[in-house]
mmCIF file of C-alpha atoms in Angstrom:
data_model
loop_
_atom_site.group_PDB
_atom_site.id
_atom_site.type_symbol
_atom_site.label_atom_id
_atom_site.label_comp_id
_atom_site.label_asym_id
_atom_site.label_seq_id
_atom_site.Cartn_x
_atom_site.Cartn_y
_atom_site.Cartn_z
ATOM 1 C CA MET A 2 35.917 -1.358 23.980
ATOM 2 C CA GLU A 3 32.581 -2.034 22.295
ATOM 3 C CA PRO A 4 32.360 -1.231 18.551
ATOM 4 C CA THR A 5 30.029 1.615 17.664
ATOM 5 C CA ALA A 6 27.258 1.224 15.127
ATOM 6 C CA GLN A 7 27.908 2.840 11.781
ATOM 7 C CA CYS A 8 25.512 5.250 10.106
ATOM 8 C CA MET A 9 23.278 4.225 7.254
ATOM 9 C CA PRO A 10 25.008 5.221 3.999
ATOM 10 C CA PRO A 11 23.532 7.815 1.621
ATOM 11 C CA ARG A 12 21.297 6.704 -1.256
ATOM 12 C CA ASN A 13 23.908 6.444 -4.020
ATOM 13 C CA HIS A 14 26.765 5.137 -1.904
ATOM 14 C CA PHE A 15 28.554 2.067 -3.313
ATOM 15 C CA SER A 16 27.797 0.021 -0.189
ATOM 16 C CA VAL A 17 24.003 0.262 -0.221
ATOM 17 C CA PRO A 18 21.989 -2.756 -1.361
ATOM 18 C CA LYS A 19 20.773 -2.445 -4.926
ATOM 19 C CA TRP A 20 17.726 -3.900 -6.621
ATOM 20 C CA ASP A 21 16.780 -3.829 -10.288
ATOM 21 C CA GLU A 22 13.016 -3.957 -10.803
ATOM 22 C CA ALA A 23 13.621 -5.872 -14.033
ATOM 23 C CA LYS A 24 14.847 -8.751 -11.843
ATOM 24 C CA PRO A 25 12.034 -9.290 -9.332
ATOM 25 C CA ARG A 26 13.500 -12.592 -8.161
ATOM 26 C CA GLU A 27 16.332 -10.609 -6.533
ATOM 27 C CA LEU A 28 13.986 -8.571 -4.319
ATOM 28 C CA THR A 29 14.259 -10.942 -1.370
ATOM 29 C CA GLN A 30 18.063 -10.741 -1.607
ATOM 30 C CA TYR A 31 17.787 -6.919 -1.553
ATOM 31 C CA PHE A 32 15.847 -7.129 1.699
ATOM 32 C CA LYS A 33 18.317 -9.629 3.206
ATOM 33 C CA GLU A 34 21.261 -7.335 2.418
ATOM 34 C CA LEU A 35 19.340 -4.361 3.770
ATOM 35 C CA GLU A 36 18.579 -6.199 7.005
ATOM 36 C CA TYR A 37 22.301 -6.996 7.453
ATOM 37 C CA LEU A 38 22.953 -3.278 7.085
ATOM 38 C CA PHE A 39 20.212 -2.460 9.634
ATOM 39 C CA ARG A 40 21.824 -4.839 12.113
ATOM 40 C CA ASP A 41 25.308 -3.404 11.527
ATOM 41 C CA CYS A 42 24.000 0.151 11.961
ATOM 42 C CA GLY A 43 21.794 -0.622 14.951
ATOM 43 C CA ILE A 44 18.550 0.330 13.193
ATOM 44 C CA THR A 45 15.615 -1.301 14.986
ATOM 45 C CA ASP A 46 12.811 1.232 14.533
ATOM 46 C CA HIS A 47 10.288 -0.188 12.062
ATOM 47 C CA THR A 48 9.419 3.212 10.563
ATOM 48 C CA GLN A 49 13.097 3.952 9.907
ATOM 49 C CA MET A 50 13.580 0.508 8.385
ATOM 50 C CA LYS A 51 10.718 1.086 5.936
ATOM 51 C CA GLU A 52 12.028 4.544 5.049
ATOM 52 C CA TYR A 53 15.555 3.257 4.352
ATOM 53 C CA ALA A 54 14.243 0.338 2.295
ATOM 54 C CA ALA A 55 12.300 2.767 0.098
ATOM 55 C CA ARG A 56 15.202 5.233 0.020
ATOM 56 C CA TYR A 57 17.614 2.884 -1.786
ATOM 57 C CA VAL A 58 15.380 1.992 -4.761
ATOM 58 C CA MET A 59 14.387 3.973 -7.865
ATOM 59 C CA TYR A 60 12.060 6.922 -7.291
ATOM 60 C CA ASN A 61 8.984 5.363 -8.968
ATOM 61 C CA THR A 62 9.491 2.155 -7.024
ATOM 62 C CA ALA A 63 9.843 4.113 -3.783
ATOM 63 C CA GLU A 64 6.598 5.947 -4.535
ATOM 64 C CA THR A 65 4.807 2.627 -4.961
ATOM 65 C CA TRP A 66 6.284 1.160 -1.792
ATOM 66 C CA THR A 67 5.576 4.219 0.364
ATOM 67 C CA GLY A 68 2.039 4.356 -1.012
ATOM 68 C CA LEU A 69 1.170 0.989 0.503
ATOM 69 C CA PRO A 70 -1.171 1.167 3.499
ATOM 70 C CA GLU A 71 1.358 -0.908 5.483
ATOM 71 C CA PHE A 72 3.951 1.865 5.106
ATOM 72 C CA VAL A 73 2.033 4.421 7.127
ATOM 73 C CA ALA A 74 2.817 4.163 10.812
ATOM 74 C CA THR A 75 -0.717 4.424 12.110
ATOM 75 C CA THR A 76 -1.940 3.387 15.502
ATOM 76 C CA ILE A 77 -5.153 1.513 15.991
ATOM 77 C CA SER A 78 -7.283 1.837 19.098
ATOM 78 C CA ILE A 79 -9.436 -1.063 20.207
ATOM 79 C CA GLY A 80 -11.253 -0.082 23.338
ATOM 80 C CA ASP A 81 -8.719 0.817 26.008
ATOM 81 C CA GLN A 82 -5.899 -1.013 24.207
ATOM 82 C CA ALA A 83 -3.245 1.002 22.385
ATOM 83 C CA ALA A 84 -2.201 -0.637 19.130
ATOM 84 C CA THR A 85 1.281 -0.781 17.691
ATOM 85 C CA ALA A 86 2.473 0.598 14.390
ATOM 86 C CA ILE A 87 2.454 -1.679 11.360
ATOM 87 C CA SER A 88 5.710 -3.594 11.428
ATOM 88 C CA TYR A 89 8.505 -3.540 8.893
ATOM 89 C CA LYS A 90 7.937 -7.259 8.345
ATOM 90 C CA ASN A 91 4.265 -6.742 7.384
ATOM 91 C CA TRP A 92 5.212 -3.928 5.027
ATOM 92 C CA LYS A 93 8.007 -5.997 3.459
ATOM 93 C CA GLU A 94 5.545 -8.846 2.834
ATOM 94 C CA ALA A 95 3.177 -6.379 1.149
ATOM 95 C CA VAL A 96 6.027 -5.129 -1.070
ATOM 96 C CA ILE A 97 6.993 -8.671 -2.049
ATOM 97 C CA ARG A 98 3.378 -9.422 -3.008
ATOM 98 C CA LEU A 99 3.615 -6.599 -5.585
ATOM 99 C CA TYR A 100 6.103 -8.628 -7.631
ATOM 100 C CA PRO A 101 4.959 -12.050 -8.854
ATOM 101 C CA GLY A 102 7.763 -14.579 -8.831
ATOM 102 C CA THR A 103 9.463 -13.228 -5.736
ATOM 103 C CA GLU A 104 7.738 -15.620 -3.368
ATOM 104 C CA GLU A 105 9.942 -18.465 -2.193
ATOM 105 C CA SER A 106 7.446 -20.991 -3.553
ATOM 106 C CA MET A 107 7.904 -19.645 -7.087
ATOM 107 C CA HIS A 108 11.647 -19.050 -7.131
ATOM 108 C CA TYR A 109 12.182 -21.267 -10.197
ATOM 109 C CA THR A 110 9.738 -23.040 -12.457
ATOM 110 C CA VAL A 111 9.910 -26.238 -14.473
ATOM 111 C CA ASN A 112 9.283 -24.118 -17.577
ATOM 112 C CA GLU A 113 12.458 -22.144 -16.875
ATOM 113 C CA LEU A 114 14.397 -25.390 -16.695
ATOM 114 C CA HIS A 115 12.884 -26.578 -19.989
ATOM 115 C CA GLN A 116 13.745 -23.227 -21.594
ATOM 116 C CA LEU A 117 17.350 -23.480 -20.393
ATOM 117 C CA VAL A 118 17.627 -27.001 -21.849
ATOM 118 C CA GLN A 119 16.160 -25.896 -25.190
ATOM 119 C CA ASP A 120 18.325 -22.771 -25.394
ATOM 120 C CA ASN A 121 21.478 -24.762 -24.671
ATOM 121 C CA PHE A 122 20.602 -27.452 -27.194
ATOM 122 C CA ASN A 123 20.047 -24.810 -29.895
ATOM 123 C CA LEU A 124 23.417 -23.090 -29.425
ATOM 124 C CA SER A 125 25.310 -22.652 -32.679
ATOM 125 C CA THR A 126 28.723 -22.973 -31.034
ATOM 126 C CA TYR A 127 29.501 -25.241 -28.128
ATOM 127 C CA THR A 128 32.581 -24.663 -26.003
ATOM 128 C CA LEU A 129 33.731 -25.747 -22.590
ATOM 129 C CA GLY A 130 32.664 -22.321 -21.321
ATOM 130 C CA THR A 131 29.127 -22.653 -22.684
ATOM 131 C CA PHE A 132 28.871 -26.154 -21.238
ATOM 132 C CA LEU A 133 30.025 -24.941 -17.806
ATOM 133 C CA THR A 134 27.510 -22.098 -17.897
ATOM 134 C CA TYR A 135 24.758 -24.555 -18.839
ATOM 135 C CA TYR A 136 25.838 -26.964 -16.111
ATOM 136 C CA GLN A 137 25.900 -24.256 -13.426
ATOM 137 C CA GLU A 138 22.525 -22.777 -14.403
ATOM 138 C CA PHE A 139 20.986 -26.230 -14.721
ATOM 139 C CA GLN A 140 22.279 -27.282 -11.295
ATOM 140 C CA LYS A 141 21.015 -24.089 -9.651
ATOM 141 C CA ILE A 142 17.493 -24.374 -11.065
ATOM 142 C CA SER A 143 17.127 -28.154 -10.890
ATOM 143 C CA TRP A 144 18.451 -28.339 -7.331
ATOM 144 C CA TRP A 145 15.810 -25.834 -6.197
ATOM 145 C CA LEU A 146 13.065 -27.701 -8.096
ATOM 146 C CA LEU A 147 14.179 -31.024 -6.588
ATOM 147 C CA GLN A 148 14.277 -29.586 -3.072
ATOM 148 C CA HIS A 149 10.745 -28.233 -3.430
ATOM 149 C CA GLY A 150 9.268 -31.362 -4.995
ATOM 150 C CA LYS A 151 8.587 -29.706 -8.348
ATOM 151 C CA ILE A 152 10.568 -32.271 -10.342
ATOM 152 C CA HIS A 153 11.815 -35.850 -9.838
ATOM 153 C CA ALA A 154 15.452 -36.965 -10.042
ATOM 154 C CA ASN A 155 15.022 -39.116 -13.180
ATOM 155 C CA LYS A 156 13.263 -36.271 -14.992
ATOM 156 C CA GLU A 157 16.055 -33.921 -13.966
ATOM 157 C CA ARG A 158 18.750 -36.274 -15.331
ATOM 158 C CA CYS A 159 16.887 -36.766 -18.607
ATOM 159 C CA LEU A 160 16.459 -33.020 -19.052
ATOM 160 C CA PHE A 161 20.154 -32.385 -18.462
ATOM 161 C CA GLN A 162 21.046 -34.842 -21.214
ATOM 162 C CA GLN A 163 18.507 -33.270 -23.588
ATOM 163 C CA GLY A 164 20.322 -29.943 -23.340
ATOM 164 C CA ILE A 165 23.545 -31.376 -24.774
ATOM 165 C CA LEU A 166 24.072 -31.526 -28.523
ATOM 166 C CA THR A 167 23.223 -34.947 -29.949
ATOM 167 C CA SER A 168 26.671 -35.457 -31.467
ATOM 168 C CA LEU A 169 28.390 -34.562 -28.202
ATOM 169 C CA TRP A 170 25.989 -36.654 -26.113
ATOM 170 C CA ALA A 171 26.677 -39.686 -28.324
ATOM 171 C CA LYS A 172 30.385 -39.404 -27.459
ATOM 172 C CA ILE A 173 29.663 -38.902 -23.768
ATOM 173 C CA ALA A 174 27.238 -41.843 -23.724
ATOM 174 C CA ARG A 175 29.793 -44.094 -25.417
ATOM 175 C CA ARG A 176 32.403 -43.148 -22.819
ATOM 176 C CA LEU A 177 29.924 -43.766 -19.976
ATOM 177 C CA GLU A 178 29.070 -47.184 -21.435
ATOM 178 C CA ILE A 179 32.749 -48.114 -21.158
ATOM 179 C CA LEU A 180 33.098 -46.718 -17.630
ATOM 180 C CA LYS A 181 29.814 -48.173 -16.357
ATOM 181 C CA PRO A 182 29.169 -51.415 -18.266
ATOM 182 C CA THR A 183 26.459 -52.581 -15.831
ATOM 183 C CA HIS A 184 24.383 -49.401 -16.168
ATOM 184 C CA HIS A 185 20.944 -50.084 -17.641
ATOM 185 C CA PRO A 186 20.598 -48.217 -20.979
ATOM 186 C CA GLU A 187 17.118 -46.866 -20.163
ATOM 187 C CA ASP A 188 18.242 -45.281 -16.898
ATOM 188 C CA PRO A 189 19.662 -41.764 -17.142
ATOM 189 C CA TYR A 190 23.216 -41.213 -15.958
ATOM 190 C CA ASN A 191 23.788 -39.099 -12.874
#
């Protein structure tokens, strides 16, 4: 027996994708989650897809999105040729252009990495938990920057070390000197 497609959930249902306009970087994730839901529910009509995408966001945001020319399902006639409606994909790209920083090419910036390093260095209390948080955030941002050629590996290693308190780094460096006696002192540890 073939499984039946489920219905799209109502606007405030716990299972609908959510997006906070204060976090524009998460917009592409909103659309990915929404597209999983479209697939699960068998939604393939581009007009319906646009309507559902606008349905699950805040009212003012929905007004902006539905006001885009790409939202309107118009047909264009060129001679004897019948044109198709503007696709969901074109509309989604127009929505993403409304929010700087959501493009894949600008997911993270070197300035954000520098700010993370500075903020971590200036912490008044330093615990294992704060170090782990710093490490995880640093890895997430620096990995993306490395993958996109925005930063080099040596620069990344130096920045990581700069985010650690001087007194703590001195202890770590001393331990690394014992563990890796052949390591050149001017090369950052990895």
